[in-house]
PDB file of C-alpha atoms in Angstrom:
ATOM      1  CA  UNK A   1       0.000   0.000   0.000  1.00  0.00           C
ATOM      2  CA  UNK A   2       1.458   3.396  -0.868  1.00  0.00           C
ATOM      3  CA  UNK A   3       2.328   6.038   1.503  1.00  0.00           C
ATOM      4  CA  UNK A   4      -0.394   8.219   2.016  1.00  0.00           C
ATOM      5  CA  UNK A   5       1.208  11.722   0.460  1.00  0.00           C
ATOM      6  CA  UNK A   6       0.911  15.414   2.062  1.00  0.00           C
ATOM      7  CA  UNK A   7       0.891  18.571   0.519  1.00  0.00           C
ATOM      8  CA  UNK A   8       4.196  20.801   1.824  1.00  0.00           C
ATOM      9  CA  UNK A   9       4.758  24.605   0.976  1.00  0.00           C
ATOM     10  CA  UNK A  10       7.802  26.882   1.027  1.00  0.00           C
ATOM     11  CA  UNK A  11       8.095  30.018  -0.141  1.00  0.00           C
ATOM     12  CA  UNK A  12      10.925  30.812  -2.764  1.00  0.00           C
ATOM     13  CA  UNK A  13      11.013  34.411  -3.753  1.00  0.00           C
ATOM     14  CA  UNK A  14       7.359  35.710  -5.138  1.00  0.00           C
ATOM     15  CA  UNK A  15       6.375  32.284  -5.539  1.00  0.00           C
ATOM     16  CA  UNK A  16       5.057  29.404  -3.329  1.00  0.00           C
ATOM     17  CA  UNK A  17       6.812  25.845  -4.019  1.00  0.00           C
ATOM     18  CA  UNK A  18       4.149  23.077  -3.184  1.00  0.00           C
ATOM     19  CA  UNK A  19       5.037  19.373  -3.297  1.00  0.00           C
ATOM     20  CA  UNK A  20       3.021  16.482  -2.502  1.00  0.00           C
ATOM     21  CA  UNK A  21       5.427  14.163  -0.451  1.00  0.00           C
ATOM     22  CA  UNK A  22       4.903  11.515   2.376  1.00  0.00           C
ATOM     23  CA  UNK A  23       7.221  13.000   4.445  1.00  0.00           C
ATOM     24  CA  UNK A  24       9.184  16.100   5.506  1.00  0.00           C
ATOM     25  CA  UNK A  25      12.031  14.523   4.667  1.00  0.00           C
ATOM     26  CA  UNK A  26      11.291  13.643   1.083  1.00  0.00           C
ATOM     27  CA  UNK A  27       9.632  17.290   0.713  1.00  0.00           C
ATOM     28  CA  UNK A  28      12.856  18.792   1.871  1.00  0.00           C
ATOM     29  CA  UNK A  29      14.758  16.334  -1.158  1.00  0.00           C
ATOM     30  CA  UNK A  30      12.592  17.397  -3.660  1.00  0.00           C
ATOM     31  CA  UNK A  31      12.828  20.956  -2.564  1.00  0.00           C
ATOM     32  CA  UNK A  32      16.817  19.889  -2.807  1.00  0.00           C
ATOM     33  CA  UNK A  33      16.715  21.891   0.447  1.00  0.00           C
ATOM     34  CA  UNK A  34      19.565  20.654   2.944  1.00  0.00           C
ATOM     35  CA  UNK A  35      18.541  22.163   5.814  1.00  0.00           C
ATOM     36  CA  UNK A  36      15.246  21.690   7.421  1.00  0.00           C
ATOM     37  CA  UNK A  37      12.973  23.898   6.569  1.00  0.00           C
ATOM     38  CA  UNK A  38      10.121  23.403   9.003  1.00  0.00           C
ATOM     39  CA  UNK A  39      12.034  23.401  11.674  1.00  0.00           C
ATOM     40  CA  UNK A  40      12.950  27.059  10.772  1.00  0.00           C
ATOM     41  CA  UNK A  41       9.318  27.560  10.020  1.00  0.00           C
ATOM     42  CA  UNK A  42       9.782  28.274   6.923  1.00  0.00           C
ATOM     43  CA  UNK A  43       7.959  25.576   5.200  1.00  0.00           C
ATOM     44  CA  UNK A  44       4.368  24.227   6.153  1.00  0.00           C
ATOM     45  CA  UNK A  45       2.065  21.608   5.486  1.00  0.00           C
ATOM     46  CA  UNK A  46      -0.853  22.410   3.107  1.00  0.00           C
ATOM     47  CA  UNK A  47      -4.648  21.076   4.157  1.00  0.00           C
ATOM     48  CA  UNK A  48      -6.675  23.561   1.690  1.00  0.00           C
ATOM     49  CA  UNK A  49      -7.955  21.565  -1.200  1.00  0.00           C
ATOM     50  CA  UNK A  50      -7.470  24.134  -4.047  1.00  0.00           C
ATOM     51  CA  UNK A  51      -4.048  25.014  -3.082  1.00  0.00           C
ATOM     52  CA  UNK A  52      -3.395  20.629  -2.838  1.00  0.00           C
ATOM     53  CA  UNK A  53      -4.857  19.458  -5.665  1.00  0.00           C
ATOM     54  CA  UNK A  54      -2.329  20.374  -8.004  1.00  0.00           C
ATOM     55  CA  UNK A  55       0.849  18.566  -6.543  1.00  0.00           C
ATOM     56  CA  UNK A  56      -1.340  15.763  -5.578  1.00  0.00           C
ATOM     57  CA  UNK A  57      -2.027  15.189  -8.963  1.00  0.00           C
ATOM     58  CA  UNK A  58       1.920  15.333  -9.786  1.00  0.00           C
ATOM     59  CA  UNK A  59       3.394  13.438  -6.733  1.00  0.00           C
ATOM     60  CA  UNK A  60       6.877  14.224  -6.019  1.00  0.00           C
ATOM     61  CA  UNK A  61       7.132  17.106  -8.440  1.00  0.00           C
ATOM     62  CA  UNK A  62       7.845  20.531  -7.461  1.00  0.00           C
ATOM     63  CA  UNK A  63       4.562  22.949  -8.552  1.00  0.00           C
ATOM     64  CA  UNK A  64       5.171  26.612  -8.461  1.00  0.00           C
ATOM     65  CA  UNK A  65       2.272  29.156  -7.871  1.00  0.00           C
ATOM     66  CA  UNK A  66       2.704  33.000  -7.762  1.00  0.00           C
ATOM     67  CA  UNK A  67       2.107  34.663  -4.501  1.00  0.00           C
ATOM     68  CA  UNK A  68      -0.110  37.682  -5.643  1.00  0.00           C
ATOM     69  CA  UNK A  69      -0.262  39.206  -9.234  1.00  0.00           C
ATOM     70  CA  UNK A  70       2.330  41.435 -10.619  1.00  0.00           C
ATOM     71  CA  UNK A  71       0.337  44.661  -9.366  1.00  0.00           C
ATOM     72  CA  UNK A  72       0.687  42.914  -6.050  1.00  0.00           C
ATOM     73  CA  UNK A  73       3.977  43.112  -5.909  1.00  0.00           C
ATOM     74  CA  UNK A  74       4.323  46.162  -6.990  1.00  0.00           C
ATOM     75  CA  UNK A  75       2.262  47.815  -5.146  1.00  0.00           C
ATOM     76  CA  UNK A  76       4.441  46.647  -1.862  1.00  0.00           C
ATOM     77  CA  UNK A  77       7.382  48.060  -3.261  1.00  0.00           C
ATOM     78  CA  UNK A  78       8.236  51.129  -1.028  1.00  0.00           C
ATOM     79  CA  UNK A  79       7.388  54.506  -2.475  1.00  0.00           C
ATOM     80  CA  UNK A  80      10.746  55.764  -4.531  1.00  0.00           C
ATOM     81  CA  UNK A  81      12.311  58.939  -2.892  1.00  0.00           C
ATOM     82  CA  UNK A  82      12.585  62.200  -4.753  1.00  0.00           C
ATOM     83  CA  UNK A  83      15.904  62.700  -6.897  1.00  0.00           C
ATOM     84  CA  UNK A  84      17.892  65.583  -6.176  1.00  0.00           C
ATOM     85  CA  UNK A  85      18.970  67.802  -8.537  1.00  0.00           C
ATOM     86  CA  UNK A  86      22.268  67.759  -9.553  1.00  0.00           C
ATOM     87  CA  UNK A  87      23.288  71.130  -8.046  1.00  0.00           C
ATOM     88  CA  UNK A  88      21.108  70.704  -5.345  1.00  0.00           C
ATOM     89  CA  UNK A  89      22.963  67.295  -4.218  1.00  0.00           C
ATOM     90  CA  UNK A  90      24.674  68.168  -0.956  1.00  0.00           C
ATOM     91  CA  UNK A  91      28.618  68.410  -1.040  1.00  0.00           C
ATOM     92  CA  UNK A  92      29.814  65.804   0.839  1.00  0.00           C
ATOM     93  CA  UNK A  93      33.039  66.827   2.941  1.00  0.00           C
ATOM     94  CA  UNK A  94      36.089  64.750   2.588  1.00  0.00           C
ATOM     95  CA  UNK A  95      37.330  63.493   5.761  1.00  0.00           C
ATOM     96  CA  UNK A  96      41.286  65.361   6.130  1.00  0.00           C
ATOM     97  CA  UNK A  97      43.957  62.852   5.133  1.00  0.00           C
ATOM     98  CA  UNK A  98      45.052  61.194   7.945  1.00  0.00           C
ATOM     99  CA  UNK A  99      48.732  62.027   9.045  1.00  0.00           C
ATOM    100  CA  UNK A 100      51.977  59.873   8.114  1.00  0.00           C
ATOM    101  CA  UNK A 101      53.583  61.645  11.275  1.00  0.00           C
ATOM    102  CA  UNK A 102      53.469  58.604  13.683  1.00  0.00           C
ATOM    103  CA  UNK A 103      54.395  56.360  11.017  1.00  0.00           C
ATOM    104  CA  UNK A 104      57.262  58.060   9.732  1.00  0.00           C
ATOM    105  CA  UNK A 105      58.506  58.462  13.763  1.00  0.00           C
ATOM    106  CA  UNK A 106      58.120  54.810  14.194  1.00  0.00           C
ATOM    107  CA  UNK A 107      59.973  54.098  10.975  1.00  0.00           C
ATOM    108  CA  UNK A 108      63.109  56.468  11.522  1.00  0.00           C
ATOM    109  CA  UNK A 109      63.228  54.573  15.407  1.00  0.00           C
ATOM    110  CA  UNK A 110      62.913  51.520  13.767  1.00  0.00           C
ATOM    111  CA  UNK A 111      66.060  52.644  11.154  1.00  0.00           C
ATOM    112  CA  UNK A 112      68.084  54.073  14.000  1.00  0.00           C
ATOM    113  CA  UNK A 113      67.824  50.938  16.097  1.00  0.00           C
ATOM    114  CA  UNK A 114      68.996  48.802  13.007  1.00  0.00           C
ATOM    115  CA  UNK A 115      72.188  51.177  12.708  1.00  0.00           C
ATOM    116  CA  UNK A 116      72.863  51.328  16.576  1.00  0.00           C
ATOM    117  CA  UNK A 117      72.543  47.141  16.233  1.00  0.00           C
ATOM    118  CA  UNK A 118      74.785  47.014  13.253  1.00  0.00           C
ATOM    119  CA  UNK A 119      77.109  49.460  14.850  1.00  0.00           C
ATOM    120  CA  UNK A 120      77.371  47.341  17.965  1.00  0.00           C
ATOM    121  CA  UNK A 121      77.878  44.083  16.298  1.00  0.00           C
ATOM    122  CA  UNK A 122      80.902  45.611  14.133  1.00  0.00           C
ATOM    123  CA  UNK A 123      82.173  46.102  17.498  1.00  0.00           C
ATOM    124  CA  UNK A 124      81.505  42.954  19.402  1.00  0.00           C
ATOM    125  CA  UNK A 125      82.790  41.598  16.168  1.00  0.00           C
ATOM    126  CA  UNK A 126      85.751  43.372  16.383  1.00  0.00           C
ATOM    127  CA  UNK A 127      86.491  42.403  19.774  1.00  0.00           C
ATOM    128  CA  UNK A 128      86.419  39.121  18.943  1.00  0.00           C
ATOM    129  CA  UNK A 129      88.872  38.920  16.361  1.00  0.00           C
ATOM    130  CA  UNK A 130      91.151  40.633  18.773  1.00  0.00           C
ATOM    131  CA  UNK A 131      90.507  37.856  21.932  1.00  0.00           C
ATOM    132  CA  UNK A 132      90.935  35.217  18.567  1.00  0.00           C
ATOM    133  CA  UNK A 133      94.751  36.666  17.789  1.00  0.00           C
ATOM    134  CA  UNK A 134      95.323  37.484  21.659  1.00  0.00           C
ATOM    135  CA  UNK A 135      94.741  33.305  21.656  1.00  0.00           C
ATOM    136  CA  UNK A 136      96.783  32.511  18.819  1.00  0.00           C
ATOM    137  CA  UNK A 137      99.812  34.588  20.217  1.00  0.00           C
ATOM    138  CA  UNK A 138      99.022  33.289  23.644  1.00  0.00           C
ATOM    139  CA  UNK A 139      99.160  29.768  21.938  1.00  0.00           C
ATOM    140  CA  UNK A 140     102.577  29.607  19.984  1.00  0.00           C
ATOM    141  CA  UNK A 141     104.310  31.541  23.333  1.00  0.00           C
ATOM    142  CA  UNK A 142     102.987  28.226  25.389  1.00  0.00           C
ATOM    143  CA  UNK A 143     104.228  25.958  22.582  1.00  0.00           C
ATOM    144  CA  UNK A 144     107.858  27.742  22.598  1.00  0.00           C
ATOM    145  CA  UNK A 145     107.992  27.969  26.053  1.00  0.00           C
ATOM    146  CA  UNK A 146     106.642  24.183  26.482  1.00  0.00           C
ATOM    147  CA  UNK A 147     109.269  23.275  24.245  1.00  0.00           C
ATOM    148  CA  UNK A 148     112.139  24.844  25.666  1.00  0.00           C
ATOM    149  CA  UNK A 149     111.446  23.525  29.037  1.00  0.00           C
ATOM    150  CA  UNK A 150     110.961  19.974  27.371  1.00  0.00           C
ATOM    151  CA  UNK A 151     114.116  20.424  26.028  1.00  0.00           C
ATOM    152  CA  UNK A 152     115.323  21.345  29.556  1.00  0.00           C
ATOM    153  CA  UNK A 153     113.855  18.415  31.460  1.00  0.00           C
ATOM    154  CA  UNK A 154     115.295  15.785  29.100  1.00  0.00           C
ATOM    155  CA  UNK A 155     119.045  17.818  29.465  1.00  0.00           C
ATOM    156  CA  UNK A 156     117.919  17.149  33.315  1.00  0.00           C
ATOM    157  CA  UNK A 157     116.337  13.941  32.601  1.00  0.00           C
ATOM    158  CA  UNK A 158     119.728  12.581  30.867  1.00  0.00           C
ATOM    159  CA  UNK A 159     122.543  13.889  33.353  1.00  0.00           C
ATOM    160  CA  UNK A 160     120.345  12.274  36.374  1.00  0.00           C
ATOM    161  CA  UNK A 161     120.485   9.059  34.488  1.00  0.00           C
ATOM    162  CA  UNK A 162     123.590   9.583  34.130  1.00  0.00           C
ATOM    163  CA  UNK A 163     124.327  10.172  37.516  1.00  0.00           C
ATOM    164  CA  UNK A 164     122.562   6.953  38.396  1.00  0.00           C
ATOM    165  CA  UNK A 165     124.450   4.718  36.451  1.00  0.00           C
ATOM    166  CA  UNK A 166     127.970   6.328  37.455  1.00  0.00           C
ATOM    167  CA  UNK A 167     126.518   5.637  41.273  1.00  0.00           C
ATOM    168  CA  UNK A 168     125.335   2.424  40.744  1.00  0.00           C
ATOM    169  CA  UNK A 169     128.401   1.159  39.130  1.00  0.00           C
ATOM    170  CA  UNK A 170     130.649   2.875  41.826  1.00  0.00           C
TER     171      UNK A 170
END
């Protein structure tokens, strides 16, 4: 047995959208609505015979009916408002420019802080090419001075041997 079908209604612009359906859901497909309409309230079921008889007679099938005539809708429109005459248009005032005065202060602190930086760093680099010689001298004066007194410790180191043997053969 076939669903028993209802008559749904939406409106969509000046016109009424009527489909007979057996369920919300299926009204809300054919509609290709994807939100719900009635739960918005704004779509409705239909129990007036002359409004239902034409999308029960074409199940499933969108049937559009104007809301009102032409004049109708016309007639709502709201009254036009009186054109001004050219010359009789108010001047509009332009707002003043607004002033570049904070933006060029923040830009000239924002150049002097990259020179002071830049400045600085020359001199931090600076210093440390001096601490890298300052280790590079201080380097080769320990390797001379390691050396010599290598030198001098193996002198020492041979004449106690020396010594040793001379005493131990005695």
């Amino acid at each position: 047995m076939p669903a028993k079908l209802k008559v749904f209604r939406t409106p969509i612009g000046f016109h009424d959208a009527y489909v007979a359906a057996p369920s919300q859901k299926a009204a809300l497909t054919a509609w290709g609505s994807d939100v719900n309409l009635f739960a918005r309230g704004a779509a409705e079921v239909v129990t007036d015979p002359a409004l239902t008889a034409e999308p029960l007679a074409r199940p499933g099938e969108v049937v559009r009916k104007a809301r009102g005539s032409i004049a109708d809708h016309l007639a709502a429109l709201p009254a036009s408002k009186p054109r001004l005459a050219p010359s009789a248009t108010p001047a509009r005032k332009t707002p003043p420019r607004p002033s570049r005065k904070s933006l060029d202060a923040a830009e000239a602190a924002l150049e002097d802080a990259e020179q002071a930086y830049a400045a600085a760093r020359a001199a931090v680099e600076a210093r440390e090419a001096a601490i890298r010689r300052e280790r590079r001298e201080l380097d080769r004066e320990h390797e001379r001075t390691a050396a010599r007194l290598e030198k001098s410790r193996a002198r020492a180191e041979a004449a106690y041997r020396a010594a040793m043997a001379a005493w131990r053969d005695g």
